[in-house]
Tab-separated table of C-alpha atoms in Angstrom:
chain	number	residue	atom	x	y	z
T	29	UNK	CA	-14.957	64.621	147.753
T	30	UNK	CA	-12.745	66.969	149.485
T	31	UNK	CA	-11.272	68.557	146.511
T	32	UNK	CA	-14.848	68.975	145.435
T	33	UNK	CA	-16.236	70.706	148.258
T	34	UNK	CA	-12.932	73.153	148.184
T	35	UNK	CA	-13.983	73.989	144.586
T	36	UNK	CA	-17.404	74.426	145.358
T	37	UNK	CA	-16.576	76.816	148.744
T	38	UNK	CA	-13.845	78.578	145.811
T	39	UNK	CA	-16.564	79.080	143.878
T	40	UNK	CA	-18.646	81.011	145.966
T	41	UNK	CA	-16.310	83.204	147.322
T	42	UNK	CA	-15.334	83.824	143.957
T	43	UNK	CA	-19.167	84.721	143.043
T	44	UNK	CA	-18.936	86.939	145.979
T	45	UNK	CA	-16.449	88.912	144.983
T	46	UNK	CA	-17.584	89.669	141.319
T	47	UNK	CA	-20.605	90.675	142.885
T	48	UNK	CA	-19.067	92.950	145.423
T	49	UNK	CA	-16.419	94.282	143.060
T	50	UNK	CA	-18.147	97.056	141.089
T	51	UNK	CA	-20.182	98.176	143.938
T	52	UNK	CA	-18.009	100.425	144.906
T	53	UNK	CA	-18.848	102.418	148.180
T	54	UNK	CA	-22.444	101.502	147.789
T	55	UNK	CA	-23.703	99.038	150.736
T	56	UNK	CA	-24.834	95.880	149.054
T	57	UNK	CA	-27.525	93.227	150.806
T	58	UNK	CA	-26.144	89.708	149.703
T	59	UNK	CA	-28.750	86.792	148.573
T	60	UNK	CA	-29.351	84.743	151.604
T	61	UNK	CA	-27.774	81.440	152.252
T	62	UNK	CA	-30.573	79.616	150.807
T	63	UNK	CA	-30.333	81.511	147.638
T	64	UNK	CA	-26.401	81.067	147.312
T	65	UNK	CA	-26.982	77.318	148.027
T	66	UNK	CA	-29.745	77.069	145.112
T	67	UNK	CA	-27.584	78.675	142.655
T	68	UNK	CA	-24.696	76.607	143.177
T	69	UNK	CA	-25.919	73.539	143.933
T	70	UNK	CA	-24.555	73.352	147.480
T	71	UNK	CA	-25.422	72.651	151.154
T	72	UNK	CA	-26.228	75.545	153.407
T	73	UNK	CA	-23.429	75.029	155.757
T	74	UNK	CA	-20.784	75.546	152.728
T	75	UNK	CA	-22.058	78.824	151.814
T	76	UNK	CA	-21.856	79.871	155.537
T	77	UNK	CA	-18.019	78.547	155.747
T	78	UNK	CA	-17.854	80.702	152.599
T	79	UNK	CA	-19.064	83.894	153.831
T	80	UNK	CA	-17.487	83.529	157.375
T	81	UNK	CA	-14.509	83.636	156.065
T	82	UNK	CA	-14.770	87.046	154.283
T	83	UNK	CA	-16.500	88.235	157.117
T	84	UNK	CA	-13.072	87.348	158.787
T	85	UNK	CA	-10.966	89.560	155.989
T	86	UNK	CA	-13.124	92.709	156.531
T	87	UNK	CA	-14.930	91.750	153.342
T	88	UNK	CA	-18.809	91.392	154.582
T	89	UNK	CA	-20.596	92.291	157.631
T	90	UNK	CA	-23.700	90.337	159.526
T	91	UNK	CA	-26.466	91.639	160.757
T	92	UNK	CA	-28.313	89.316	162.642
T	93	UNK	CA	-31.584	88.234	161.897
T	94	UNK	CA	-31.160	90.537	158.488
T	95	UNK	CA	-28.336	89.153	156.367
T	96	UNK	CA	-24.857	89.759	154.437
T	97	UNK	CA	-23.921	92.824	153.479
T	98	UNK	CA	-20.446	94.565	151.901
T	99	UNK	CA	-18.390	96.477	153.608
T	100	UNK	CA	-17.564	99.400	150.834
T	101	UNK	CA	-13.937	100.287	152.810
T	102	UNK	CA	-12.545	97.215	151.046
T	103	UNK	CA	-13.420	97.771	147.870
T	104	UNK	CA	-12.612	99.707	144.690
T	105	UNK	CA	-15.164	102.691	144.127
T	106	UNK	CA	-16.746	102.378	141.119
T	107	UNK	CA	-14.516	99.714	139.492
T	108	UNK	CA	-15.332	97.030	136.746
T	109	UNK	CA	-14.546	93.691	136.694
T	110	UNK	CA	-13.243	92.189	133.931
T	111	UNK	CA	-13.028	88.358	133.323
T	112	UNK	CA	-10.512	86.338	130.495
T	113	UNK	CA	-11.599	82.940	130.499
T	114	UNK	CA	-9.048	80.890	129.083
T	115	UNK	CA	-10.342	77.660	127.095
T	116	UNK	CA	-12.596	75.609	129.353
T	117	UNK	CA	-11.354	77.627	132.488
T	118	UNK	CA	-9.624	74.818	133.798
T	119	UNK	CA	-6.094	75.666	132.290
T	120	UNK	CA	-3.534	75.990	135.103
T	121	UNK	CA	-0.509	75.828	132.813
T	122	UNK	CA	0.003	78.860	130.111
T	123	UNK	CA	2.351	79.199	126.880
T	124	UNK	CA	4.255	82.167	125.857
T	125	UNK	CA	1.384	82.817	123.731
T	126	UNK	CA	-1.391	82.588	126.274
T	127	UNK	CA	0.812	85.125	127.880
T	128	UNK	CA	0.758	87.269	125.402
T	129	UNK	CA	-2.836	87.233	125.086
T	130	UNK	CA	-3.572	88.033	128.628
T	131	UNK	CA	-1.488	90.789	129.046
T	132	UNK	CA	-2.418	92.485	125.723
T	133	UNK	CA	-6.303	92.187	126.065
T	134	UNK	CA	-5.633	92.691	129.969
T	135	UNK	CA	-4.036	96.299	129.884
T	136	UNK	CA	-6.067	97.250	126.757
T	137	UNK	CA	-8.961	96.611	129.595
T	138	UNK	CA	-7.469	98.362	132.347
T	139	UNK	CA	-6.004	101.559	130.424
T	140	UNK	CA	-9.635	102.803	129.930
T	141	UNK	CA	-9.662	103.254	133.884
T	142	UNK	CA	-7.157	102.835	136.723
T	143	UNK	CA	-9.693	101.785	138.625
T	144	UNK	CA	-10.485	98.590	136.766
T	145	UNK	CA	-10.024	94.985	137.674
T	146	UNK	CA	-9.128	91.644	135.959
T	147	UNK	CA	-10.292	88.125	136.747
T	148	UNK	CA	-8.739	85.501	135.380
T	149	UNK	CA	-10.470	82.591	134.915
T	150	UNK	CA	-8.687	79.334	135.208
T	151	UNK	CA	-8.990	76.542	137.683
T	152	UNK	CA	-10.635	78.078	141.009
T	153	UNK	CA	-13.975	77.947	138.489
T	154	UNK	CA	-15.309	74.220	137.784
T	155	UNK	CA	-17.483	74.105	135.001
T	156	UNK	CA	-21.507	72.846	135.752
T	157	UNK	CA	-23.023	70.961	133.593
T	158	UNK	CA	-26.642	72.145	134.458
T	159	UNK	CA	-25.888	75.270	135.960
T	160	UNK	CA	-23.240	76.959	134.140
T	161	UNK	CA	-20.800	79.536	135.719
T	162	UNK	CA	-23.346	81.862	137.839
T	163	UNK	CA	-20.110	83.481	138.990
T	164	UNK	CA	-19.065	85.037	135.757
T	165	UNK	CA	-22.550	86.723	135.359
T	166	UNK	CA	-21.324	89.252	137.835
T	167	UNK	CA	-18.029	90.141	135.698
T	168	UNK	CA	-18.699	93.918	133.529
T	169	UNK	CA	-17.057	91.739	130.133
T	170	UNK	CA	-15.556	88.548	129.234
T	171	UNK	CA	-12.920	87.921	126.693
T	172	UNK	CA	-12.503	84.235	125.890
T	173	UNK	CA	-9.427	82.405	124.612
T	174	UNK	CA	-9.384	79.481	122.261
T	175	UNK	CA	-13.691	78.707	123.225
T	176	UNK	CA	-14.346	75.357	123.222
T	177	UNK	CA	-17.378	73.843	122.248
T	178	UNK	CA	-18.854	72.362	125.288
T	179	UNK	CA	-19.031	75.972	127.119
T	180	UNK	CA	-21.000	77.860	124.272
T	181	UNK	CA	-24.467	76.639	125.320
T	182	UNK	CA	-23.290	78.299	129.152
T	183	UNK	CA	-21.162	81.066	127.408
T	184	UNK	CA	-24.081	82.418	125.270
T	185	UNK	CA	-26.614	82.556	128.142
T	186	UNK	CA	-23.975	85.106	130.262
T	187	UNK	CA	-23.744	86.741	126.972
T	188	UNK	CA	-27.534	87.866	127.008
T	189	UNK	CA	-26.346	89.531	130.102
T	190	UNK	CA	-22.502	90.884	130.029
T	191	UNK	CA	-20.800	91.144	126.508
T	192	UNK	CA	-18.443	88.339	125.608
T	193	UNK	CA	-15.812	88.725	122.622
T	194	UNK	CA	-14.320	85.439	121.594
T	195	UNK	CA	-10.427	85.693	120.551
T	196	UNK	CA	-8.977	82.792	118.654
T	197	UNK	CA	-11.492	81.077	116.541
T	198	UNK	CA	-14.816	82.084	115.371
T	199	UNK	CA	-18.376	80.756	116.965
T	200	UNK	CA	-21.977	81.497	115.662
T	201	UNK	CA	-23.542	84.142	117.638
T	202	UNK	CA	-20.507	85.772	119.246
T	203	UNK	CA	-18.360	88.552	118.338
T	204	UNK	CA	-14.961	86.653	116.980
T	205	UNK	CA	-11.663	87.462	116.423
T	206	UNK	CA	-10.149	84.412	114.822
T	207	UNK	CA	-7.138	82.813	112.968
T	208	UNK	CA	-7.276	83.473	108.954
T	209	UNK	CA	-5.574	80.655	108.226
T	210	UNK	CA	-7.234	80.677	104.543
T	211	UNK	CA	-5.679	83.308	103.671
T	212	UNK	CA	-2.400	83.368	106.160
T	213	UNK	CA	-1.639	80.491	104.303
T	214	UNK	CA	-2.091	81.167	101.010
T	215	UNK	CA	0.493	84.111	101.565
T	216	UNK	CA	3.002	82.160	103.654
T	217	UNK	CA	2.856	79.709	100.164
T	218	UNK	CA	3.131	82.354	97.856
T	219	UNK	CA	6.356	83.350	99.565
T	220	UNK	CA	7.929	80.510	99.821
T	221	UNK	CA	7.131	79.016	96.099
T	222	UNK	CA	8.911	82.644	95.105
T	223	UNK	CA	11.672	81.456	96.986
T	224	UNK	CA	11.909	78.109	95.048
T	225	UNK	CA	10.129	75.675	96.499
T	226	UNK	CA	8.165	73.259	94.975
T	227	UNK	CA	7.092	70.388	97.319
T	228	UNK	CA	5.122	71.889	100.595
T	229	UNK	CA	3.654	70.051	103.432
T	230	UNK	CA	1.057	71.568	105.847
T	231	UNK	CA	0.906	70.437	109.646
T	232	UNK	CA	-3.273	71.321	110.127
T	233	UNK	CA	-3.958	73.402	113.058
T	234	UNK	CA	-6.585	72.393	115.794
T	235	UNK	CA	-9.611	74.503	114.060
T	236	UNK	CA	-9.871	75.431	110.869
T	237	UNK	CA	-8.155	72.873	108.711
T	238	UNK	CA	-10.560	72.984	105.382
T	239	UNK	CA	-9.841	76.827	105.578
T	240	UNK	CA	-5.748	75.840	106.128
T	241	UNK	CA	-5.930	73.649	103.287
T	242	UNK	CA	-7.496	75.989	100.490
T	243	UNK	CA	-4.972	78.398	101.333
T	244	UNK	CA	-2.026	76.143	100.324
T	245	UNK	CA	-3.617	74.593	97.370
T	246	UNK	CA	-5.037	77.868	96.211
T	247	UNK	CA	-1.124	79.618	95.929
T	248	UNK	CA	0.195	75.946	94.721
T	249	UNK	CA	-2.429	76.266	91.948
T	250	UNK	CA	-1.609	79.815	90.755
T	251	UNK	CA	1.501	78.118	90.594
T	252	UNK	CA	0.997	75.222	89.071
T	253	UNK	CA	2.849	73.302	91.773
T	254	UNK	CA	1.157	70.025	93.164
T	255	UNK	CA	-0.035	69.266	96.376
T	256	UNK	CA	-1.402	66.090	97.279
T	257	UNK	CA	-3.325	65.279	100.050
T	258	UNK	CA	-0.663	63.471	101.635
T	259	UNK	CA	1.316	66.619	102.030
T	260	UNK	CA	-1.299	67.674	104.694
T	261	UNK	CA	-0.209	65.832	108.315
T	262	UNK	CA	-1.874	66.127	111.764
T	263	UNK	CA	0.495	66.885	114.902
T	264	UNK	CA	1.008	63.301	115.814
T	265	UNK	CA	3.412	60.522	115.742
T	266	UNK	CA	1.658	59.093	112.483
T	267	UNK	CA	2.375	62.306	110.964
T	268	UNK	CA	6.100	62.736	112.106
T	269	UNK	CA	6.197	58.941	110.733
T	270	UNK	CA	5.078	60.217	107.197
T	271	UNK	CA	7.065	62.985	107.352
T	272	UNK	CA	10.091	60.577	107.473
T	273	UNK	CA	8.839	58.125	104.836
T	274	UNK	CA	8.899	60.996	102.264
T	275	UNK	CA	12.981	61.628	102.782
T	276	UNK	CA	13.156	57.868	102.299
T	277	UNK	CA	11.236	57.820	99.435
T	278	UNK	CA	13.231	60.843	97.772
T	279	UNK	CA	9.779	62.972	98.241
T	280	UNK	CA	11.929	65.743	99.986
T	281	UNK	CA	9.527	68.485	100.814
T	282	UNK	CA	11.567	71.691	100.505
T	283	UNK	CA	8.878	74.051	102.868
T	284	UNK	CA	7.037	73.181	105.988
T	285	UNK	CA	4.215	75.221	106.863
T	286	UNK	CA	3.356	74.492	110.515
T	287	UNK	CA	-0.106	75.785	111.709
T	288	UNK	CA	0.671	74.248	114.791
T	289	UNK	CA	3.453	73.692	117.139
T	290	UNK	CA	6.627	72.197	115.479
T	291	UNK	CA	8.499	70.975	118.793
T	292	UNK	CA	7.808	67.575	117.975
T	293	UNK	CA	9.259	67.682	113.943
T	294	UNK	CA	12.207	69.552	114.781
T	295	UNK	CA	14.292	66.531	115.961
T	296	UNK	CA	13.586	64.569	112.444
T	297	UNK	CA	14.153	67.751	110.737
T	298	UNK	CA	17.377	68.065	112.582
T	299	UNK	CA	18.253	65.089	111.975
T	300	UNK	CA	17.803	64.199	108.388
T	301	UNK	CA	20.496	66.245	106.179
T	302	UNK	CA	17.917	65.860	103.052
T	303	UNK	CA	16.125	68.629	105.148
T	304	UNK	CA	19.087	71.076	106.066
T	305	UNK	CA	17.701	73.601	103.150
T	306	UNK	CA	13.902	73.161	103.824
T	307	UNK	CA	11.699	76.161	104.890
T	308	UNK	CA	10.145	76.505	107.705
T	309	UNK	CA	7.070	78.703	108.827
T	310	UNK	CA	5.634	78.915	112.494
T	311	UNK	CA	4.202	81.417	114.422
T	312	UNK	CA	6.694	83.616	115.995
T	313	UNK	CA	5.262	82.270	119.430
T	314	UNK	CA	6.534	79.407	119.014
T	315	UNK	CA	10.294	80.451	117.971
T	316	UNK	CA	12.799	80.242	120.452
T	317	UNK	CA	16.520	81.808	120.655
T	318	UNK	CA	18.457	78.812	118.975
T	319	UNK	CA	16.100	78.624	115.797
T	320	UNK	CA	18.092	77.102	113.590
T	321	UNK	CA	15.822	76.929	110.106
T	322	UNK	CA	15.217	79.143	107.356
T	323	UNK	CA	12.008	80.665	106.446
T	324	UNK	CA	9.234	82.718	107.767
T	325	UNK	CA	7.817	83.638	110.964
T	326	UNK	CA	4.306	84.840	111.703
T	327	UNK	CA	3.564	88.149	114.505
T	328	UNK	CA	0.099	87.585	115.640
T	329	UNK	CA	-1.510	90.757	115.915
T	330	UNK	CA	-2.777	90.636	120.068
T	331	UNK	CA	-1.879	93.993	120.224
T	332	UNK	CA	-3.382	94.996	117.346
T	333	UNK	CA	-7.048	93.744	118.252
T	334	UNK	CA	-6.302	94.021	121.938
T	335	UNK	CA	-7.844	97.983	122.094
T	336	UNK	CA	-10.520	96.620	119.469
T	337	UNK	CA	-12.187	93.855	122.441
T	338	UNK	CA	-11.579	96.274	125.166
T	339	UNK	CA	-14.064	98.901	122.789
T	340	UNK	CA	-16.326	96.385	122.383
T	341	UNK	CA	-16.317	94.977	125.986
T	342	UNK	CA	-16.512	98.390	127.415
T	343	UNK	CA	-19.453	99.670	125.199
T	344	UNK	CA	-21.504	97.015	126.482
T	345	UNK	CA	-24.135	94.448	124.793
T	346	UNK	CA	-25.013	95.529	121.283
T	347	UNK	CA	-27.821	95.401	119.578
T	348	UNK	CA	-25.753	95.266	116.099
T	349	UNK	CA	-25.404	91.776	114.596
T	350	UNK	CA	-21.843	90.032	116.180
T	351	UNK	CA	-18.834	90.438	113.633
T	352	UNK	CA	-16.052	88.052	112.632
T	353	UNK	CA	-12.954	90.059	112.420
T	354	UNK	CA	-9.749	88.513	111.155
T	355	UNK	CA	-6.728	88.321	113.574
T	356	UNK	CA	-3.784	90.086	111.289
T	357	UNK	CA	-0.853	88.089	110.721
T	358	UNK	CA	2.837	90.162	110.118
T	359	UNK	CA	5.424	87.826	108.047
T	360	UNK	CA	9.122	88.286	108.580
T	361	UNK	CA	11.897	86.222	107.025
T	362	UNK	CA	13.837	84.149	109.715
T	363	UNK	CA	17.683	83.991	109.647
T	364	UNK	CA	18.466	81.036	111.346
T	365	UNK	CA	20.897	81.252	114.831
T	366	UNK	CA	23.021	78.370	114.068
T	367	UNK	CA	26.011	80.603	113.692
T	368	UNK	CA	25.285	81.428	117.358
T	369	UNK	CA	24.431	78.489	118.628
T	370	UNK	CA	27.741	77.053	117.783
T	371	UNK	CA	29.542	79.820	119.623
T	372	UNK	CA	27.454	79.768	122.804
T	373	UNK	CA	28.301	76.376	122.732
T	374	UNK	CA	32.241	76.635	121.869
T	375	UNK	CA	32.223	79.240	124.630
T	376	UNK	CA	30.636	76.844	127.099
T	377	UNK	CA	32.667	74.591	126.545
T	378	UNK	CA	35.815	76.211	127.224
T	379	UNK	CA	33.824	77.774	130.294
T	380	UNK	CA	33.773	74.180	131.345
T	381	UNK	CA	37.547	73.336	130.252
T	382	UNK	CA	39.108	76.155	131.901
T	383	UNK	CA	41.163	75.321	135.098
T	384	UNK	CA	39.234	78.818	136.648
């Protein structure tokens, strides 16, 4: 109960703010209490706690018997506000990827104007069932990471009122900047049957596995190479079983495309020497300094569509019909760092030997 009432009172200051933000030295009345309460679903008293406290920090002024109202000195003149919601805006933990993402389509943002702001949107925003986010209705744009189902019905009703551009996978009724994996796929084959290989096994990604799929078995059919369905394996322990069951049966696959994370593969890949000359794609992302496999790596292009959402964002709702825009993908050849692993590790070693 007390963690909920904390989000709750979060959330309203939070709504506050937006709605303050791009006010700049304008004087703004604030709903009254009553009206804050409705929206969120709250008691009276917690919207007062709320506002007290940025009355406190110089935020909002009372006049009594009239109401709420901003105090311009502590705000940004003529600033926008722009949100990045990240999944189902309750992430509180962020990959080198996510990273990447929010600083790309961040400064892209912010670069049109010094004056600009950026909300992130993580856990200080709970998710209501009934009514929605009523805080991010006061944000001038939303970008929105890897959208997840459950939010679109709330997403597209703030959409009829701020643009939103999706980045990550593709929705009806949004415009989308997604993950080709169709034809990222069919490439990343391509190269690697050139190479040699013969047997390749897919690891699906979250979304878009048909697409993932076709891509493999379209460049394995121009081929003429086979690939059964139980090359294709899910991110799981089942999978990472199967994986092993095909070295024991002499069903060696000689290139691994991983749409998803490979932590969890790497140790049976390490491990079995029938894999030492396999090929290995992943996004570069997910590569770290001792990658020890041959193959490819894939540069997703954040940067690249980065400027793209800001233009959108910043040109406001459209009238045009949303687009789905491909995310570009950049393949480089990976030299494995096992050469350097070894001596990082010989001169630790000695590090640890020596008497000094």
């Amino acid at each position: 109960m007390v963690h909920q009432s904390s989000a709750l009172y979060m959330r309203i200051r939070h709504y506050v703010f937006d709605l303050l933000a791009g006010t700049g030295n304008s004087v703004v009345k604030l709903p009254s209490n009553r009206e804050i309460a409705r929206k969120f679903g709250v008691s009276q008293p917690t919207v007062v706690k709320a506002l007290q406290e940025l009355v406190r920090e110089g935020y909002l002024t009372i006049r009594p018997g009239v109401g709420a109202f901003s105090n311009p000195d502590r705000f940004t003149h003529d600033s926008k506000l722009w949100g990045i919601v990240l999944g189902d805006g309750r992430w509180s933990q962020f990959s080198r990827e996510t990273l990447h993402v929010i600083n790309s389509v961040g400064m892209a943002l912010l670069e049109h104007d010094h004056r600009n702001l950026l909300k992130l949107i993580t856990m200080g925003e709970t998710m209501d069932d009934e009514r929605g986010w009523p805080e991010l209705s006061m944000l001038s744009g939303i970008c929105w990471w890897i959208p997840t189902d459950p939010l679109l019905p709330s997403m597209a009703r703030i959409a009829r009122t701020i643009p939103v551009v999706l980045l990550g996978d593709r929705k009806p009724g949004f415009d989308c900047f997604f993950r080709d994996f169709e034809n990222e796929n069919c490439e990343i084959a391509r190269r690697m049957i050139a190479d040699g290989c013969r047997r390749l096994v897919l690891v699906l990604p979250e979304m878009e596995q048909a697409a993932a799929i076709r891509g493999v078995e379209k460049a394995c059919r121009e081929a003429g190479c086979e690939f059964p369905p139980g090359c294709v394996l899910q991110a799981d322990t089942a999978s990472q079983r199967d994986l092993e069951r095909m070295v024991d049966l002499h069903c060696c696959p000689d290139g691994i495309i991983f749409n998803r994370k490979p932590n969890d593969f790497i140790p049976i890949i390490l491990s079995r020497p029938e894999l030492a000359r396999c090929r290995i794609y992943c996004d570069s992302g997910w590569i770290d300094k001792q990658w020890p496999f041959h193959g490819y790596s894939g540069e997703i292009g954040f940067d690249t569509v980065a400027p793209m959402i800001a233009a959108l964002l910043h040109n406001g709702l459209s009238l045009t019909e949303p687009k789905q825009r491909p995310i570009p993908v950049k393949l480089e050849p990976l030299v494995p760092q096992e050469i350097h692993i070894g001596e990082e590790r010989q001169e630790l070693n000695a590090a640890k030997a020596s008497p000094c």
